[in-house]
Short mmCIF file of C-alpha atoms and ligand atoms in Angstrom, two decimals:
data_model
loop_
_atom_site.label_atom_id
_atom_site.label_comp_id
_atom_site.label_asym_id
_atom_site.label_seq_id
_atom_site.Cartn_x
_atom_site.Cartn_y
_atom_site.Cartn_z
CA MET F 22 72.29 114.09 96.81
CA THR F 23 71.44 110.73 98.34
CA VAL F 24 71.37 107.97 95.77
CA SER F 25 68.64 105.47 96.48
CA SER F 26 67.99 104.01 93.05
CA ARG F 27 69.82 103.23 89.85
CA GLY F 28 67.89 106.15 88.35
CA ASP F 29 69.55 108.48 90.84
CA ALA F 30 72.96 107.20 89.69
CA GLU F 31 71.91 107.82 86.07
CA ALA F 32 70.97 111.37 87.05
CA LEU F 33 74.46 111.88 88.45
CA ASP F 34 75.88 110.73 85.10
CA ARG F 35 73.66 113.17 83.23
CA ALA F 36 74.89 116.02 85.43
CA ASP F 37 78.55 114.97 85.20
CA PRO F 38 80.66 117.47 83.22
CA LEU F 39 83.22 114.72 82.49
CA ALA F 40 80.62 112.26 81.18
CA PRO F 41 81.64 112.81 77.51
CA PHE F 42 85.13 111.50 78.33
CA VAL F 43 83.73 108.04 79.09
CA ASP F 44 83.18 107.59 75.34
CA ARG F 45 86.82 108.35 74.60
CA PHE F 46 87.72 104.89 75.89
CA ALA F 47 87.18 101.42 74.49
CA ARG F 48 84.22 99.72 76.15
CA PRO F 49 83.59 96.66 73.99
CA ASP F 50 81.67 94.70 76.63
CA ALA F 51 78.61 96.62 77.81
CA ASP F 52 78.00 94.20 80.68
CA LEU F 53 81.50 94.43 82.14
CA VAL F 54 81.82 96.53 85.30
CA TYR F 55 85.45 97.57 85.37
CA LEU F 56 86.57 98.86 88.75
CA ASP F 57 90.30 98.36 88.29
CA GLY F 58 91.27 101.47 86.35
CA ASN F 59 93.73 102.26 89.13
CA SER F 60 95.66 99.12 88.16
CA LEU F 61 95.34 99.24 84.38
CA GLY F 62 93.48 102.12 82.79
CA ARG F 63 91.19 101.54 79.81
CA LEU F 64 92.37 101.94 76.22
CA PRO F 65 91.73 105.42 74.80
CA HIS F 66 90.41 105.25 71.20
CA ALA F 67 92.95 107.93 70.25
CA THR F 68 95.77 105.68 71.40
CA ARG F 69 94.63 102.83 69.19
CA THR F 70 94.68 105.16 66.18
CA ARG F 71 98.01 106.73 67.12
CA LEU F 72 99.73 103.37 67.58
CA ARG F 73 98.29 101.97 64.37
CA ASP F 74 99.55 105.00 62.45
CA ALA F 75 102.94 104.83 64.12
CA VAL F 76 103.34 101.15 63.30
CA ASP F 77 102.24 101.58 59.69
CA HIS F 78 103.94 104.83 58.83
CA GLU F 79 106.68 105.66 61.30
CA TRP F 80 108.10 102.20 61.82
CA GLY F 81 106.78 100.69 58.59
CA ASP F 82 107.69 103.50 56.19
CA ASP F 83 110.32 105.64 57.89
CA LEU F 84 112.38 102.98 59.62
CA VAL F 85 115.55 104.20 61.28
CA ARG F 86 115.11 107.66 59.78
CA ALA F 87 112.33 108.27 62.30
CA TRP F 88 114.83 108.20 65.18
CA SER F 89 115.60 111.86 64.55
CA ARG F 90 112.08 112.51 65.91
CA TRP F 91 111.73 109.56 68.29
CA ILE F 92 114.88 110.43 70.18
CA GLU F 93 113.21 113.53 71.64
CA LEU F 94 110.17 111.68 72.99
CA PRO F 95 111.35 110.93 76.56
CA ARG F 96 111.87 114.70 76.99
CA THR F 97 108.88 116.07 75.07
CA VAL F 98 106.38 113.61 76.51
CA GLY F 99 108.03 114.14 79.89
CA ASP F 100 107.44 117.89 79.64
CA ARG F 101 103.76 117.36 78.79
CA LEU F 102 103.32 114.93 81.66
CA GLY F 103 105.31 117.28 83.90
CA GLU F 104 102.69 119.99 83.37
CA LEU F 105 100.13 117.74 85.07
CA LEU F 106 102.46 117.40 88.04
CA GLY F 107 103.46 121.02 88.48
CA ALA F 108 106.98 120.40 87.15
CA ARG F 109 108.92 122.74 84.88
CA ASP F 110 110.18 121.83 81.42
CA GLY F 111 113.33 119.76 81.70
CA GLU F 112 112.43 118.17 85.04
CA VAL F 113 110.52 115.05 83.87
CA LEU F 114 111.48 112.14 81.63
CA VAL F 115 109.31 109.27 80.44
CA CYS F 116 111.52 106.18 80.37
CA ASP F 117 112.13 102.72 81.83
CA SER F 118 109.81 101.25 84.49
CA THR F 119 108.86 102.75 87.84
CA THR F 120 111.02 100.13 89.54
CA VAL F 121 114.08 101.01 87.46
CA ASN F 122 113.52 104.75 87.86
CA LEU F 123 113.20 104.32 91.62
CA TYR F 124 116.49 102.43 91.64
CA LYS F 125 118.24 105.10 89.59
CA LEU F 126 117.01 108.04 91.66
CA ALA F 127 117.35 106.39 95.09
CA ALA F 128 120.91 105.27 94.28
CA ALA F 129 121.79 108.77 93.11
CA ALA F 130 120.29 110.31 96.26
CA LEU F 131 122.18 107.93 98.54
CA ALA F 132 125.45 108.63 96.77
CA ALA F 133 124.83 112.35 97.32
CA GLN F 134 124.29 111.90 101.09
CA PRO F 135 127.30 109.76 102.07
CA ASP F 136 127.30 110.65 105.77
CA ARG F 137 123.73 109.61 106.50
CA PRO F 138 123.16 105.86 106.95
CA ASP F 139 119.38 105.40 106.77
CA VAL F 140 116.72 105.17 104.11
CA LEU F 141 113.25 105.71 105.56
CA VAL F 142 110.26 103.97 103.99
CA PRO F 143 106.81 103.13 105.41
CA GLU F 144 106.41 99.52 106.52
CA HIS F 145 103.45 99.02 104.18
CA GLU F 146 104.86 100.88 101.18
CA PHE F 147 104.33 99.24 97.77
CA PRO F 148 106.59 96.17 97.64
CA THR F 149 108.79 97.17 94.71
CA ASP F 150 109.77 100.36 96.55
CA ARG F 151 110.76 98.46 99.70
CA TYR F 152 112.61 95.75 97.76
CA VAL F 153 114.58 98.19 95.61
CA LEU F 154 115.73 100.04 98.74
CA GLU F 155 116.69 96.78 100.45
CA GLY F 156 118.66 95.84 97.36
CA LEU F 157 120.48 99.16 97.43
CA VAL F 158 121.48 98.92 101.07
CA ALA F 159 122.54 95.29 100.55
CA GLN F 160 125.35 96.72 98.41
CA ALA F 161 126.33 99.26 101.10
CA PRO F 162 127.15 97.64 104.46
CA GLU F 163 127.09 100.95 106.35
CA ARG F 164 123.52 101.68 105.33
CA SER F 165 120.13 100.32 106.36
CA VAL F 166 116.45 100.64 105.59
CA ARG F 167 114.38 101.95 108.46
CA HIS F 168 110.63 101.28 108.30
CA GLY F 169 108.46 104.10 109.55
CA PRO F 170 106.18 106.94 108.48
CA PRO F 171 107.86 109.84 106.63
CA ASP F 172 107.36 112.22 109.56
CA THR F 173 109.86 110.19 111.63
CA VAL F 174 112.71 111.48 109.43
CA ASP F 175 115.80 112.46 111.48
CA GLU F 176 119.45 113.48 111.12
CA ARG F 177 120.48 109.92 110.24
CA THR F 178 118.11 109.81 107.24
CA ALA F 179 119.65 110.20 103.79
CA LEU F 180 116.44 109.65 101.83
CA VAL F 181 112.71 109.31 102.51
CA VAL F 182 110.63 107.28 100.03
CA ALA F 183 106.83 107.35 100.22
CA SER F 184 103.68 107.24 98.07
CA ALA F 185 101.45 110.25 97.54
CA VAL F 186 98.42 107.89 97.32
CA ASP F 187 98.54 104.63 99.30
CA TYR F 188 98.17 101.72 96.88
CA ARG F 189 95.92 99.80 99.27
CA THR F 190 93.68 102.40 100.93
CA ALA F 191 94.10 105.43 98.60
CA GLU F 192 94.96 107.57 101.64
CA LEU F 193 96.57 110.83 100.52
CA ALA F 194 99.86 111.92 101.99
CA ASP F 195 100.47 115.59 102.73
CA VAL F 196 103.23 115.89 100.14
CA ALA F 197 104.09 119.53 100.88
CA ALA F 198 104.22 119.16 104.67
CA LEU F 199 106.22 115.92 104.60
CA THR F 200 108.65 117.31 102.04
CA ALA F 201 109.24 120.36 104.25
CA ARG F 202 109.75 118.05 107.23
CA ALA F 203 112.34 115.99 105.33
CA HIS F 204 114.16 119.14 104.29
CA ASP F 205 114.19 120.45 107.87
CA ALA F 206 115.96 117.23 108.86
CA GLY F 207 118.44 117.63 105.98
CA ALA F 208 117.11 114.58 104.07
CA LEU F 209 116.10 114.20 100.45
CA ILE F 210 112.62 112.91 99.62
CA LEU F 211 111.39 110.78 96.72
CA TRP F 212 107.65 110.57 96.11
CA ASP F 213 106.10 107.61 94.29
CA LEU F 214 103.20 109.11 92.32
CA SER F 215 101.99 105.87 90.73
CA HIS F 216 98.39 106.11 91.96
CA ALA F 217 98.39 109.91 92.07
CA ALA F 218 99.41 110.91 88.53
CA GLY F 219 96.25 111.72 86.57
CA SER F 220 93.88 111.19 89.51
CA VAL F 221 94.66 113.85 92.13
CA PRO F 222 96.38 117.25 91.99
CA VAL F 223 100.15 117.13 92.45
CA ASP F 224 102.27 120.28 92.54
CA LEU F 225 105.90 119.24 92.68
CA ARG F 226 107.30 122.75 92.39
CA ALA F 227 105.03 124.27 95.00
CA ALA F 228 105.98 121.49 97.41
CA ASN F 229 109.67 121.83 96.47
CA VAL F 230 109.87 118.05 95.96
CA ASP F 231 113.34 116.67 95.26
CA LEU F 232 112.62 113.48 93.34
CA ALA F 233 109.60 111.54 92.09
CA VAL F 234 108.71 108.49 90.02
CA GLY F 235 105.46 106.91 88.87
CA CYS F 236 103.53 104.71 86.47
CA THR F 237 101.69 105.71 83.31
CA TYR F 238 99.50 102.63 82.90
CA LYS F 239 97.19 103.42 85.85
CA HIS F 240 95.29 106.75 85.76
CA LEU F 241 97.29 107.92 82.72
CA ASN F 242 95.85 105.09 80.61
CA ALA F 243 99.04 104.42 78.62
CA GLY F 244 98.67 100.65 78.49
CA PRO F 245 100.29 97.56 79.99
CA GLY F 246 103.99 98.06 80.63
CA ALA F 247 104.06 101.58 79.16
CA PRO F 248 107.18 103.51 80.19
CA ALA F 249 107.18 105.21 83.57
CA PHE F 250 108.27 108.71 84.52
CA LEU F 251 110.86 110.29 86.74
CA TYR F 252 111.21 113.83 88.05
CA VAL F 253 114.36 115.50 89.36
CA ARG F 254 114.12 119.14 90.52
CA ASP F 255 116.32 121.15 88.19
CA ASP F 256 118.70 122.56 90.78
CA LEU F 257 119.55 119.03 91.97
CA GLN F 258 120.26 117.52 88.57
CA ALA F 259 123.93 118.48 88.22
CA ALA F 260 124.81 117.05 91.63
CA LEU F 261 123.16 113.65 91.10
CA ARG F 262 124.73 110.73 89.25
CA GLN F 263 122.59 107.70 88.54
CA PRO F 264 124.13 104.21 88.59
CA ILE F 265 123.15 102.95 85.12
CA TRP F 266 125.74 104.45 82.82
CA GLY F 267 124.04 103.94 79.49
CA TRP F 268 124.68 105.67 76.20
CA PHE F 269 121.42 107.63 76.26
CA GLY F 270 122.54 109.38 79.46
CA GLN F 271 125.87 110.26 77.91
CA THR F 272 126.73 113.78 76.88
CA GLU F 273 127.24 113.97 73.10
CA GLN F 274 125.75 110.49 72.74
CA PHE F 275 126.68 109.99 69.08
CA THR F 276 130.35 110.84 69.37
CA MET F 277 130.62 107.31 70.87
CA GLY F 278 133.52 108.48 73.04
CA PRO F 279 135.80 106.35 75.19
CA ARG F 280 134.39 107.28 78.62
CA TYR F 281 131.00 107.96 80.18
CA GLU F 282 130.33 111.58 80.93
CA PRO F 283 126.74 112.26 82.08
CA ALA F 284 124.70 114.69 80.01
CA PRO F 285 123.93 118.02 81.61
CA GLY F 286 120.36 118.28 82.79
CA ILE F 287 117.61 115.70 83.00
CA ASP F 288 118.94 113.57 80.10
CA ARG F 289 121.55 112.08 82.43
CA PHE F 290 118.75 110.02 83.96
CA LEU F 291 118.11 108.16 80.70
CA THR F 292 119.60 104.68 80.21
CA GLY F 293 119.19 103.01 76.80
CA THR F 294 116.94 103.02 73.75
CA PRO F 295 113.45 104.18 74.72
CA ASN F 296 110.21 102.30 74.06
CA VAL F 297 108.81 104.45 71.25
CA LEU F 298 105.36 102.89 70.92
CA GLY F 299 104.93 103.07 74.67
CA LEU F 300 105.93 106.73 74.65
CA LEU F 301 103.30 107.53 72.02
CA ALA F 302 100.70 105.83 74.19
CA VAL F 303 101.81 107.93 77.18
CA ASP F 304 101.50 111.04 75.03
CA GLU F 305 97.86 110.19 74.20
CA GLY F 306 97.03 109.20 77.77
CA VAL F 307 98.47 112.46 79.09
CA ALA F 308 96.60 114.45 76.43
CA VAL F 309 93.18 113.17 77.46
CA VAL F 310 93.91 113.78 81.15
CA ALA F 311 95.17 117.30 80.39
CA GLU F 312 92.06 118.05 78.33
CA ALA F 313 89.74 117.01 81.15
CA GLY F 314 91.89 118.70 83.82
CA VAL F 315 93.21 117.03 86.94
CA ALA F 316 91.10 119.18 89.30
CA ALA F 317 87.88 118.06 87.58
CA ILE F 318 89.08 114.44 87.51
CA ALA F 319 89.85 114.55 91.23
CA GLU F 320 86.44 116.06 91.99
CA LYS F 321 84.69 113.29 90.08
CA GLY F 322 86.93 110.76 91.82
CA ARG F 323 85.73 112.02 95.20
CA ALA F 324 82.11 111.81 94.07
CA LEU F 325 82.46 108.27 92.66
CA THR F 326 84.28 106.95 95.71
CA SER F 327 81.77 108.68 98.03
CA LEU F 328 78.93 106.90 96.25
CA LEU F 329 80.85 103.63 96.44
CA ILE F 330 81.41 104.04 100.18
CA ASP F 331 77.76 105.02 100.77
CA LEU F 332 76.49 101.93 99.00
CA ALA F 333 79.08 99.72 100.70
CA GLN F 334 77.99 100.99 104.11
CA GLN F 335 74.33 100.30 103.34
CA TRP F 336 74.59 97.00 101.49
CA LEU F 337 77.94 95.43 102.30
CA ALA F 338 78.49 96.25 105.99
CA PRO F 339 75.82 93.67 106.99
CA LEU F 340 77.79 91.09 104.96
CA GLY F 341 81.01 91.61 106.95
CA PHE F 342 82.71 94.37 104.93
CA THR F 343 84.33 97.41 106.49
CA VAL F 344 85.61 100.47 104.67
CA ALA F 345 89.43 100.56 104.96
CA SER F 346 89.88 103.84 103.07
CA PRO F 347 89.59 107.30 104.63
CA LEU F 348 85.92 108.33 104.94
CA ASP F 349 86.84 111.98 104.39
CA PRO F 350 86.85 112.40 100.59
CA THR F 351 89.56 115.07 100.77
CA ARG F 352 91.88 112.49 102.35
CA ARG F 353 91.65 109.85 99.62
CA GLY F 354 92.49 109.27 95.97
CA ALA F 355 90.35 107.57 93.35
CA HIS F 356 89.92 104.05 94.72
CA VAL F 357 88.42 102.40 97.79
CA ALA F 358 89.57 99.41 99.84
CA LEU F 359 86.91 97.26 101.50
CA ALA F 360 88.15 94.82 104.12
CA HIS F 361 86.56 91.36 104.30
CA PRO F 362 88.07 88.07 105.53
CA GLU F 363 87.14 86.39 102.23
CA ALA F 364 88.27 89.29 100.03
CA ARG F 365 90.49 87.11 97.84
CA ALA F 366 87.74 84.63 97.01
CA ILE F 367 85.23 87.44 96.49
CA SER F 368 87.55 89.22 94.08
CA LEU F 369 88.07 86.05 92.02
CA ALA F 370 84.35 85.21 92.09
CA LEU F 371 83.42 88.71 90.88
CA VAL F 372 85.51 88.13 87.76
CA GLY F 373 84.42 84.50 87.31
CA GLU F 374 80.70 84.83 88.09
CA ALA F 375 79.66 88.46 87.83
CA ASP F 376 81.63 90.11 84.99
CA THR F 377 82.96 92.58 87.53
CA VAL F 378 86.63 93.44 87.92
CA GLY F 379 88.24 94.83 91.05
CA ASP F 380 91.28 93.32 92.69
CA PHE F 381 92.58 91.81 95.90
CA ARG F 382 95.40 93.11 98.05
CA PRO F 383 96.62 91.06 100.99
CA PRO F 384 95.70 90.36 103.63
CA ASP F 385 91.99 91.11 103.31
CA LEU F 386 91.30 94.00 100.96
CA LEU F 387 88.95 94.13 98.00
CA ARG F 388 90.19 97.14 96.06
CA LEU F 389 87.71 98.94 93.79
CA GLY F 390 88.86 101.77 91.54
CA PRO F 391 86.22 103.54 89.40
CA ALA F 392 88.70 105.53 87.29
CA PRO F 393 87.08 108.98 87.08
CA LEU F 394 87.69 109.65 83.37
CA SER F 395 86.33 106.34 82.10
CA SER F 396 83.74 105.38 84.73
CA ARG F 397 80.11 106.24 85.23
CA PHE F 398 78.16 106.54 88.45
CA VAL F 399 75.99 103.62 87.31
CA ASP F 400 79.14 101.49 87.08
CA VAL F 401 79.62 102.02 90.81
CA TRP F 402 75.93 101.27 91.49
CA ASP F 403 76.03 98.08 89.41
CA GLY F 404 79.38 96.98 90.79
CA ILE F 405 78.41 97.25 94.46
CA GLU F 406 75.05 95.63 93.74
CA ARG F 407 76.88 92.71 92.14
CA VAL F 408 79.25 92.39 95.11
CA ARG F 409 76.22 92.33 97.42
CA ASP F 410 74.33 89.74 95.40
CA LEU F 411 77.37 87.51 94.95
CA VAL F 412 78.28 87.48 98.64
CA GLU F 413 74.63 87.07 99.71
CA ARG F 414 74.30 83.93 97.64
CA GLY F 415 77.70 82.67 98.80
CA ALA F 416 79.07 82.32 95.27
CA HIS F 417 82.58 83.13 96.46
CA ALA F 418 82.80 79.93 98.52
CA ALA F 419 83.80 77.99 95.41
CA TYR F 420 86.79 80.32 94.94
CA VAL F 421 88.41 79.99 98.35
CA ASP F 422 91.11 77.64 97.08
CA ALA F 423 91.09 78.81 93.46
CA PRO F 424 94.61 79.31 92.15
CA SER F 425 95.52 82.58 90.51
CA ARG F 426 98.86 83.87 89.27
CA ILE F 427 98.05 87.49 89.97
CA VAL F 428 96.34 87.60 93.35
C1 LIG D 521 101.90 100.16 90.44
C2 LIG D 521 103.02 100.66 91.32
C3 LIG D 521 104.37 100.43 90.99
C4 LIG D 521 104.70 99.57 89.80
O1 LIG D 521 106.05 99.56 89.44
P1 LIG D 521 106.44 98.85 88.06
O2 LIG D 521 107.91 99.04 87.95
O3 LIG D 521 105.65 99.50 86.97
O4 LIG D 521 106.06 97.42 88.16
C5 LIG D 521 105.34 101.00 91.79
N1 LIG D 521 105.02 101.72 92.89
C6 LIG D 521 103.73 101.93 93.25
C7 LIG D 521 103.40 102.73 94.47
C8 LIG D 521 102.70 101.39 92.49
O5 LIG D 521 101.42 101.57 92.85
#
């Protein structure tokens, strides 16, 4: 349907089968238009209750005795999250940060491919991915990072690293085809699922993916700094050794033996004591996504971003914006990038003047992510209307030189 009034957007909300999920999330400020759920998802009410209970009763009452349960969490929460990603039990852990997991898995993959000198990563890949790989090859003089798209993999490539959903434009990669291509060239492939997990379908087994990592604080709504996940296909686990030899990755951890011997299976990719409260928040975030279903979430994501793009083309194109995301909804994830020369100032002014949160990505992108589970169609309507009104009245001019630590 074409949406030509706020009432039309309200009608879309009434017809939305996922609309009841919006109320599962904290929304204390009715005026706030939050279009940054792809960066930090909203707080699920269930998570607040779960963490409060865990603090009061598990930590408060049970103390160290609770470790007999907590110690299983990286595995059990990993298995639940793995179901969303098409992984089998024993292939996913929730632990550490995405950056650390990327380091562990990329180092293990390079060690397993000693005769191939290159790591292939797209030039515009998320910075932490590029930096971690540069850091790894800095320790290995015979190796180098080659910047290029994953389909340029060749016989010199040890490992390909790429994102399933581009963090700037939300463009979807063809995970299955590019994985097959890497395998044909004899390379391993590691997918970063940070913007994909909980927003678009991922089927790691069907695509025969080797390795993957990703965040839980974006579309999995697990909260700031919540532990990340890693996936290692089960038949690869025994052959891979990660570089952080911590006691949680040790076989027979509590014998406290003299030498490190990696645990069989996925546990060898653990490092040290896990973040228990963070793991409980991941468990709740995963539960709400699983209940709604990733296919339904992705469908709503396409509808929300299509509305956003429609409105941007009508209202914002005359103000100098262009759509930098794929126009084909089947080619994009759950956010949209709008290019504008003043995108940084506009992003800051939206927060400062219009109670509207998106974010800025250099050099010129205003990134707007109406997270499907916690956003309404009217949020998109209101948000784009506010962008239009703000830029029309030139309110961003005052923000051109505004300092900000995070943009
Ligand atoms: C958000 C994001 C990260 C973040 O990594 P952290 O270790 O959690 O800081 C990594 N990779 C991609 C592609 C991301 O979008």
